[in-house]
Coordinates of C-alpha atoms and ligand atoms in Angstrom, one line a residue:
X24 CA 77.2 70.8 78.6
X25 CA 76.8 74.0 76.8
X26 CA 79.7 75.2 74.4
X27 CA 80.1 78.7 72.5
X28 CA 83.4 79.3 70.6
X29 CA 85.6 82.2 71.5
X30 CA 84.2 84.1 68.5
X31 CA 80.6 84.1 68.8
X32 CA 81.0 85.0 72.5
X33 CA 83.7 88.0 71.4
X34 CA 80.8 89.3 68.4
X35 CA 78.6 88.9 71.9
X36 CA 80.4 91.1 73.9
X37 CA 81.2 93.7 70.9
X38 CA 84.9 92.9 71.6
X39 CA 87.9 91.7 69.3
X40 CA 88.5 87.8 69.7
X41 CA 92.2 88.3 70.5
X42 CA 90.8 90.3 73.6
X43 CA 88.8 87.3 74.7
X44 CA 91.4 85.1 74.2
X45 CA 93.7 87.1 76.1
X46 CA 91.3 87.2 78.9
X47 CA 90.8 83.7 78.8
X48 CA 94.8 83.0 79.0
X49 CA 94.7 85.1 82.1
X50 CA 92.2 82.9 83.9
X51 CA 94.7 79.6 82.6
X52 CA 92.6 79.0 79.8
X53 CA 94.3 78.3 76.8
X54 CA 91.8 78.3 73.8
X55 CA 92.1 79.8 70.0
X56 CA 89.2 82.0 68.6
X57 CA 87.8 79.1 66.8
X58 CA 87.7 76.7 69.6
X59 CA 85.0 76.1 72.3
X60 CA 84.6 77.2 76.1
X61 CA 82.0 75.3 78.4
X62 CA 79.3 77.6 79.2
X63 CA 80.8 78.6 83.5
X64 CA 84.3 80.0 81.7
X65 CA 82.1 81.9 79.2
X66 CA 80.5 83.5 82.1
X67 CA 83.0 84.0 84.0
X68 CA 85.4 85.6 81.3
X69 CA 82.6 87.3 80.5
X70 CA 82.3 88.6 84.1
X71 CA 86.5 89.4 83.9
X72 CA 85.9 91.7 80.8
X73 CA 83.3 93.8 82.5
X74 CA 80.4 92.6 81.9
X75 CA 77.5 91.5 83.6
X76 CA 75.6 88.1 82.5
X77 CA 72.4 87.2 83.1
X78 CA 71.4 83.8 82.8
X79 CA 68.4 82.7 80.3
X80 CA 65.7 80.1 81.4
X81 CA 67.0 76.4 82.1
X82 CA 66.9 74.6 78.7
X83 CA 67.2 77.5 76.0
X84 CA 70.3 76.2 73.8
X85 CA 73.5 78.1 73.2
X86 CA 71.7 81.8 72.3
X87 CA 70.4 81.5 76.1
X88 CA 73.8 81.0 77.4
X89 CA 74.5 84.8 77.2
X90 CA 71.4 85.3 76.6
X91 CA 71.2 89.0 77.7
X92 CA 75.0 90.3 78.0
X93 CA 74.4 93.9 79.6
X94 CA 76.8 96.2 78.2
X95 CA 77.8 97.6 81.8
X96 CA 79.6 100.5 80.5
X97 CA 76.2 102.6 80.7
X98 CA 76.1 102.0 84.2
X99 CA 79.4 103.6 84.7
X100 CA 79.8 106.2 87.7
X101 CA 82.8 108.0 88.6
X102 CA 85.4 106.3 91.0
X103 CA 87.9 107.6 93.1
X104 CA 91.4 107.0 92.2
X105 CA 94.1 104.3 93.4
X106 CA 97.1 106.1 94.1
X107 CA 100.6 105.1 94.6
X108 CA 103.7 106.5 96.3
X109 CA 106.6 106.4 95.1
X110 CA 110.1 108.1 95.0
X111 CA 113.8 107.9 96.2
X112 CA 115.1 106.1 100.0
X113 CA 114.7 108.3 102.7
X114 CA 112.6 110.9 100.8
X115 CA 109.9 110.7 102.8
X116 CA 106.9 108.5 100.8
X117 CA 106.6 106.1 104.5
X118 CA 106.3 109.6 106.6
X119 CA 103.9 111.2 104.1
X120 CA 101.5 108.4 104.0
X121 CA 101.8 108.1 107.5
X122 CA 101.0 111.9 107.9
X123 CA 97.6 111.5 105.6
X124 CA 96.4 108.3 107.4
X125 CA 96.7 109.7 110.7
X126 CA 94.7 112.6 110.0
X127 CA 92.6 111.5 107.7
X128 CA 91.8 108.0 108.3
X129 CA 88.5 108.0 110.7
X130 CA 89.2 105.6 113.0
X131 CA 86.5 103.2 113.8
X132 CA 85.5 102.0 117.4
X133 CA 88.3 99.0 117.5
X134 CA 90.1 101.3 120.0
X135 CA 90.9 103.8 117.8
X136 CA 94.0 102.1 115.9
X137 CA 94.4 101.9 112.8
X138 CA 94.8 98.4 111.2
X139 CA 97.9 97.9 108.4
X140 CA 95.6 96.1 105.2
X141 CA 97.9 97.5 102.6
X142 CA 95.3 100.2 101.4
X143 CA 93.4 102.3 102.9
X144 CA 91.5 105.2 101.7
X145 CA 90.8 108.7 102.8
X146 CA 87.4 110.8 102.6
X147 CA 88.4 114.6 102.1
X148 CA 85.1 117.1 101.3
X149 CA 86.2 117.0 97.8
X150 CA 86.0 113.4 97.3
X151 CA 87.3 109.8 98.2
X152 CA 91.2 109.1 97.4
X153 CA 92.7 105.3 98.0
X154 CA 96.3 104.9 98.9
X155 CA 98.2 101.5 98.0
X156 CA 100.3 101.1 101.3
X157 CA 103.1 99.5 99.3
X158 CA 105.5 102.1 98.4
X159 CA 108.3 99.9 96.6
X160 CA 109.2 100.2 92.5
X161 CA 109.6 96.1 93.2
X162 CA 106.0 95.6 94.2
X163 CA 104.6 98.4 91.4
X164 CA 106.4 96.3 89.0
X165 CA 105.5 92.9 90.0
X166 CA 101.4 94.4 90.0
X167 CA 102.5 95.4 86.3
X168 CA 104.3 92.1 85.5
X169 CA 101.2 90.8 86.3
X170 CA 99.1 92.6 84.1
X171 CA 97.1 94.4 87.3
X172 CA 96.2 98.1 86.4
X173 CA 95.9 99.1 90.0
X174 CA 97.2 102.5 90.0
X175 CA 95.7 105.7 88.8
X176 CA 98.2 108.4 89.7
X177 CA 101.7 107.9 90.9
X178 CA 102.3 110.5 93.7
X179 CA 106.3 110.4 92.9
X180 CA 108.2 111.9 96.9
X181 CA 111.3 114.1 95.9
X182 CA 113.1 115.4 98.8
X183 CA 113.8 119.4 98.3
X184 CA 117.3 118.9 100.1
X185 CA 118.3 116.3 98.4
X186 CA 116.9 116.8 94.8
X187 CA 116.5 113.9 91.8
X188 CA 118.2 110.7 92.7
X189 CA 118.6 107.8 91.3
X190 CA 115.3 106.2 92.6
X191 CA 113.1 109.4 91.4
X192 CA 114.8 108.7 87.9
X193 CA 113.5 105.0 88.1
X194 CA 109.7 105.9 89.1
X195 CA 109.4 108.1 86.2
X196 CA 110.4 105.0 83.6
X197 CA 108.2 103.0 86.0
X198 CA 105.1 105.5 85.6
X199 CA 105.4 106.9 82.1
X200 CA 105.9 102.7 81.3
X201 CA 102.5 102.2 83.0
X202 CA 101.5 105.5 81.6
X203 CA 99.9 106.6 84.6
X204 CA 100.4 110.3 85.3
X205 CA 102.5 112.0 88.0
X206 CA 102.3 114.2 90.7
X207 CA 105.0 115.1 92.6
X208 CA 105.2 115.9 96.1
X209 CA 108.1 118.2 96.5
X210 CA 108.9 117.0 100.3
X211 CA 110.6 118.2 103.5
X212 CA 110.5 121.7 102.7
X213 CA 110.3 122.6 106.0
X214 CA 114.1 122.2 106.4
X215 CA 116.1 125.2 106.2
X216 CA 118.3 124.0 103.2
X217 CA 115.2 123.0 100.9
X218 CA 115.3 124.0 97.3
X219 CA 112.3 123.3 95.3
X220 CA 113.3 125.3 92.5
X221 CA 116.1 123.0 92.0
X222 CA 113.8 120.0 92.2
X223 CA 111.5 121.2 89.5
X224 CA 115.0 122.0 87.3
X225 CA 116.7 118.6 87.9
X226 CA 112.7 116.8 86.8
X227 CA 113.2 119.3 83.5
X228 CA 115.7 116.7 82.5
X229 CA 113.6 113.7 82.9
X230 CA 110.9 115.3 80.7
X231 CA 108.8 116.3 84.2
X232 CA 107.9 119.8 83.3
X233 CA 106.2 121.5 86.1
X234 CA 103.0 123.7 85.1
X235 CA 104.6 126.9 85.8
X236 CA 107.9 126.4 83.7
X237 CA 104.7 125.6 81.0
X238 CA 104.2 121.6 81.4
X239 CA 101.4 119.6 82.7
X240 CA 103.0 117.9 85.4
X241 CA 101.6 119.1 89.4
X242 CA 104.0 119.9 91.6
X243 CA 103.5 120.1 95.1
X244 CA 105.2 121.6 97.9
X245 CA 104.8 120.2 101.3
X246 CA 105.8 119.0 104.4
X247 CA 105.1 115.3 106.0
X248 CA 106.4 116.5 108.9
X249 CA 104.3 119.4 109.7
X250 CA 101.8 118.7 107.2
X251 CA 102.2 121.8 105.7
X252 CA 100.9 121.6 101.8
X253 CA 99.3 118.0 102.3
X254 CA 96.3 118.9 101.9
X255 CA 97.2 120.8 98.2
X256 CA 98.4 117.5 97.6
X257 CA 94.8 115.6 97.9
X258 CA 93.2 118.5 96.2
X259 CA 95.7 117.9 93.3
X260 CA 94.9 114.4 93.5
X261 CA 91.2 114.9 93.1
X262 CA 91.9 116.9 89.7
X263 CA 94.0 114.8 88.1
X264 CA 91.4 112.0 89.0
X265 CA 88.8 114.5 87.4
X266 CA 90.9 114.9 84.2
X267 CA 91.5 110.7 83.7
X268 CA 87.6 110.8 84.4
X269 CA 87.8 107.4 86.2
X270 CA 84.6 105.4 86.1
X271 CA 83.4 102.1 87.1
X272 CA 80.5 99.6 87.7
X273 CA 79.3 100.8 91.3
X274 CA 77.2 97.4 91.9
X275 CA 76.6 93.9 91.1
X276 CA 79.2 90.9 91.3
X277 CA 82.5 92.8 92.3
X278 CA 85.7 92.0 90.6
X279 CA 89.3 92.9 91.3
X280 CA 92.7 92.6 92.9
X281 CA 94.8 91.2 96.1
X282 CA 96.9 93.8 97.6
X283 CA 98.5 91.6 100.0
X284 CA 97.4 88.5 101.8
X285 CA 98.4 86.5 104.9
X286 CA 97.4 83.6 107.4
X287 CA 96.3 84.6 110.6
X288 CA 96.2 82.1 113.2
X289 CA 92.5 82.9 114.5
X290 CA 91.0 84.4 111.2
X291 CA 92.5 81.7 108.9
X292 CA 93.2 83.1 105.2
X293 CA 93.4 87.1 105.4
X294 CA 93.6 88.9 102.2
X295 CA 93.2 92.0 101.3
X296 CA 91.6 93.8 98.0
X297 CA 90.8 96.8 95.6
X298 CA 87.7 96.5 94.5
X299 CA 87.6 97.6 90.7
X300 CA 83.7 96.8 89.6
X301 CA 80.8 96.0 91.4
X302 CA 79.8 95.9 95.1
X303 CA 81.7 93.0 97.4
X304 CA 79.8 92.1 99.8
X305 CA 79.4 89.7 103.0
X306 CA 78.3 86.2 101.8
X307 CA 79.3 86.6 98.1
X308 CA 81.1 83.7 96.7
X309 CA 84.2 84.0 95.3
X310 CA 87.5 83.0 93.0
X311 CA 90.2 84.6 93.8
X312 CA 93.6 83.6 92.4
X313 CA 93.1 79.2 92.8
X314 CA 91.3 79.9 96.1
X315 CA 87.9 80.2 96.6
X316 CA 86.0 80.7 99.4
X317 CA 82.3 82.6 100.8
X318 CA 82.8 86.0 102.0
X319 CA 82.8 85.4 106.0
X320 CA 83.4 89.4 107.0
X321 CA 84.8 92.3 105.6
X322 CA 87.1 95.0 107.3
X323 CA 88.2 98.8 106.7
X324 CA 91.1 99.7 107.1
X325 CA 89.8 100.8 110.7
X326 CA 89.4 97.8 112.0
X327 CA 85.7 98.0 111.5
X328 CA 83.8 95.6 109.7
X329 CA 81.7 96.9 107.0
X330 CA 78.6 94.9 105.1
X331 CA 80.0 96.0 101.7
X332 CA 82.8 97.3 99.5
X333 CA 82.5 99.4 96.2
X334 CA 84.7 100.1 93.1
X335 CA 88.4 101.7 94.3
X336 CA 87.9 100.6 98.0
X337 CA 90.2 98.3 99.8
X338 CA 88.2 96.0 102.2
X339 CA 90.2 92.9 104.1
X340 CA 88.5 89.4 103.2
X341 CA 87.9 86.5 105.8
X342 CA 86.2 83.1 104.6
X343 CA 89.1 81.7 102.2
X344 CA 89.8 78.3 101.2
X345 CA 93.5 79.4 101.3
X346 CA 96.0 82.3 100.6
X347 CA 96.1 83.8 97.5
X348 CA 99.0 85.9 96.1
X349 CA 99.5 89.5 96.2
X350 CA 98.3 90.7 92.2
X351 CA 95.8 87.6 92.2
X352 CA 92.4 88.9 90.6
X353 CA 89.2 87.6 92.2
X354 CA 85.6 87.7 90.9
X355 CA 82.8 86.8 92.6
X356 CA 80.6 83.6 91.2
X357 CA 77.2 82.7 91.3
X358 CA 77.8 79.5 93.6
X359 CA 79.4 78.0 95.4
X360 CA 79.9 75.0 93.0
X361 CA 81.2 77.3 89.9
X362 CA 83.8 79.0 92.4
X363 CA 85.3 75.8 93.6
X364 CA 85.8 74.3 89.7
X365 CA 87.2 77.4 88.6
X366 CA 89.6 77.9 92.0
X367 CA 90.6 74.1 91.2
X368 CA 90.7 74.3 87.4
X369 CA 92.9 77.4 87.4
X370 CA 95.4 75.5 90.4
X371 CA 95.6 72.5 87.8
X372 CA 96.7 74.7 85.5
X373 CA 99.6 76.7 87.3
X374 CA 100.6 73.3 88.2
X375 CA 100.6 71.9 84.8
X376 CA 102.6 75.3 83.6
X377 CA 105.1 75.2 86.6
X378 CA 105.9 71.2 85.9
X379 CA 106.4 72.6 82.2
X380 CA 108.6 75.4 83.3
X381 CA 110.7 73.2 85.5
X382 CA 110.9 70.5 82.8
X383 CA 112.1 73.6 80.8
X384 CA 114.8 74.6 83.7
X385 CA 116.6 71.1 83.4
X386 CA 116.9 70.7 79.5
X387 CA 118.4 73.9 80.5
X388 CA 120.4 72.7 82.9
X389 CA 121.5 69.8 80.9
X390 CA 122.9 71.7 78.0
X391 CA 124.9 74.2 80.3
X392 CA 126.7 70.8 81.2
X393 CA 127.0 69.5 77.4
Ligands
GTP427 P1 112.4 104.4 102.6 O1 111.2 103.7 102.9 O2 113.6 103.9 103.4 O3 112.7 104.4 101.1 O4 112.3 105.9 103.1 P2 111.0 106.8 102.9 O5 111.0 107.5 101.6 O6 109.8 106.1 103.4 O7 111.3 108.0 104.0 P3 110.8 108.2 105.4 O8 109.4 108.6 105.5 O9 111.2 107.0 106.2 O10 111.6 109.4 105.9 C1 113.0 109.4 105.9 C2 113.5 110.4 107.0 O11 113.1 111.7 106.5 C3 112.9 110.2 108.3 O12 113.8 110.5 109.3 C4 111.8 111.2 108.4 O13 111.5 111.7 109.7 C5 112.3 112.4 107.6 N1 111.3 113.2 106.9 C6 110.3 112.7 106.1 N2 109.6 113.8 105.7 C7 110.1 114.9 106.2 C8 109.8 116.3 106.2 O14 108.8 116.7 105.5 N3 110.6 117.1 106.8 C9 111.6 116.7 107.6 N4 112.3 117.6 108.2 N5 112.0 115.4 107.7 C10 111.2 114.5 107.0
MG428 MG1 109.5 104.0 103.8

């Protein structure tokens, strides 16, 4: 069939060739700037760099591959932010996003009860804020390892009787690593030993410097107990969102993440995602990780099912071929055809790198006995 080489489709795109090539390697395509791709990875690289591609007539050569690459970042509309919870055991993170999703969460008509997806997100009057439900520096890493930019904001959860501890020390690294900016939630200050003062000293000497001691770091007091201050909390959120001035693609063929994914006896493969561009919706096809699979139904975090899903929104994903992992991208396809060679093209591939990694473990092996 069709073939462009990485360069012309990079001068295409208005990107650098390394970028391209980069993308490429994370789909499990291994291909230098001078070499060729068929014409279904073009597009759907293409697709993973944020872009949209629309397909020329039938029997145009090459040129009409990509023929009219839209440059989506005209489109781009503000998006809420993905936030993250972090901070020290026993601070409080599992109570305060407990606290915000039982008052703030609208629960849908499934009884009421609030489904665990992973995510969930949270309209306030000011605007839209999405939660990642996995508090843990282990699973914010892996994400990272991984190369998935989920998170916006890192809401880091010190405890104001307890002060810095070793585990608020290791989200800052985590965070100013990522460089995603802080907020901290100065927790728990409706116990009668609190002392956010001290908090906000002890952060001085991990370069956290509150606004008023003159930084740029918010600092919030509250409760997750009596819910006290929460609500400065979201309001805080919203601004910093305002300053990073998020913005994505709000329709088209959706791309993005798996937050967490399971098998459910009934429902088969369950996963569910942050949407990053584009509009998911019911009866898309998709690849997501080396599965693939037709959008059967989508739920909120309510239970409820919902037609569609836009950019920063976690939705729950029926109609799998199988599960993916948790930091898996997906993108939805055109057919059904593309997403089941690209699902089974990228498999080959992890298998063909795992066999090489394992051949790699016993010359290891072997020498440690020599
Ligand atoms: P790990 O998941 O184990 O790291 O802990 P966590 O950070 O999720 O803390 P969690 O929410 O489980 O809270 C730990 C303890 O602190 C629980 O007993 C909570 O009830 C209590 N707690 C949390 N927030 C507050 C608060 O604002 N005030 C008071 N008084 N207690 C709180
Ligand atoms: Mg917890």
């Amino acid at each position: 069939g069709e073939t462009i080489t990485v360069a012309d489709l990079a001068a295409k795109l208005a990107l650098k060739g390394g970028d391209v090539v980069k993308a490429l390697f994370k789909m499990g395509v291994m291909a230098t700037i001078t070499q060729s791709v068929d014409h279904d990875t073009a597009a759907l690289v293409t697709e993973e760099l944020g872009h949209t591609v629309v397909r020329a007539s039938e029997n145009s050569a090459e040129d009409a591959l990509l023929a009219h690459v839209e440059d989506s970042q005209s489109d781009r509309v503000t998006r809420p932010p993905v936030v993250t919870i972090m901070g020290h055991v026993d601070h409080g993170k599992t109570s305060l996003l407990d606290y915000i999703r039982r008052t703030k969460v609208a629960t849908g008509e499934a009884g009421g009860i609030t489904q665990h997806i992973g995510a969930y997100h949270v309209e306030t009057p000011k605007g839209v804020i999405s939660f990642l439900d996995t508090p843990g520096h282990a699973a914010f890493s892996q994400m990272r390892a991984r190369g998935a930019k989920l998170t916006d904001i890192v809401v880091l959860v010190v405890a104001a009787d307890d002060g810095v501890m070793p585990q608020t020390r290791e989200a800052v690294q985590h965070a100013k690593a990522a460089k995603v900016p802080l907020i901290v939630a100065i927790n728990k200050i409706d116990k009668s030993d609190a002392d956010p003062l001290r908090v906000k000293n002890e952060l001085l000497a991990e370069d956290v410097v509150a606004e008023d001691f003159g930084g740029d770091t918010q600092m919030v007091e509250l409760s997750a107990k009596t819910g006290v201050g929460v609500d400065n909390l979201l309001d805080s959120i919203l601004l910093q969102a305002e300053v990073l001035e998020l913005k994505a693609v709000p329709s088209g063929r959706a791309s993005g993440v798996v937050i967490e994914s399971s098998l459910d006896k009934g429902r088969g493969p369950v996963a569910t995602v942050l949407v990053q561009q584009g509009e998911l919706k019911k009866g898309d096809y998709l690849v997501c990780g080396v599965q693939y699979g037709r959008v059967r139904a989508l739920f909120d975090e309510t239970g409820s099912q919902v037609e569609g899903a836009g950019p920063s929104i976690p939705v729950q994903v029926l109609g799998l071929s199988g599960v993916p992992d948790a930091g898996d991208d997906f993108v939805v396809v055109e057919d059904e055809r593309l997403a089941k060679d690209v699902a089974q093209q990228r498999d080959a591939k992890r298998r063909e790198s795992r066999l090489v990694a394992q051949a790699g473990n016993r010359m290891e092996d072997i020498m440690a006995q020599m």
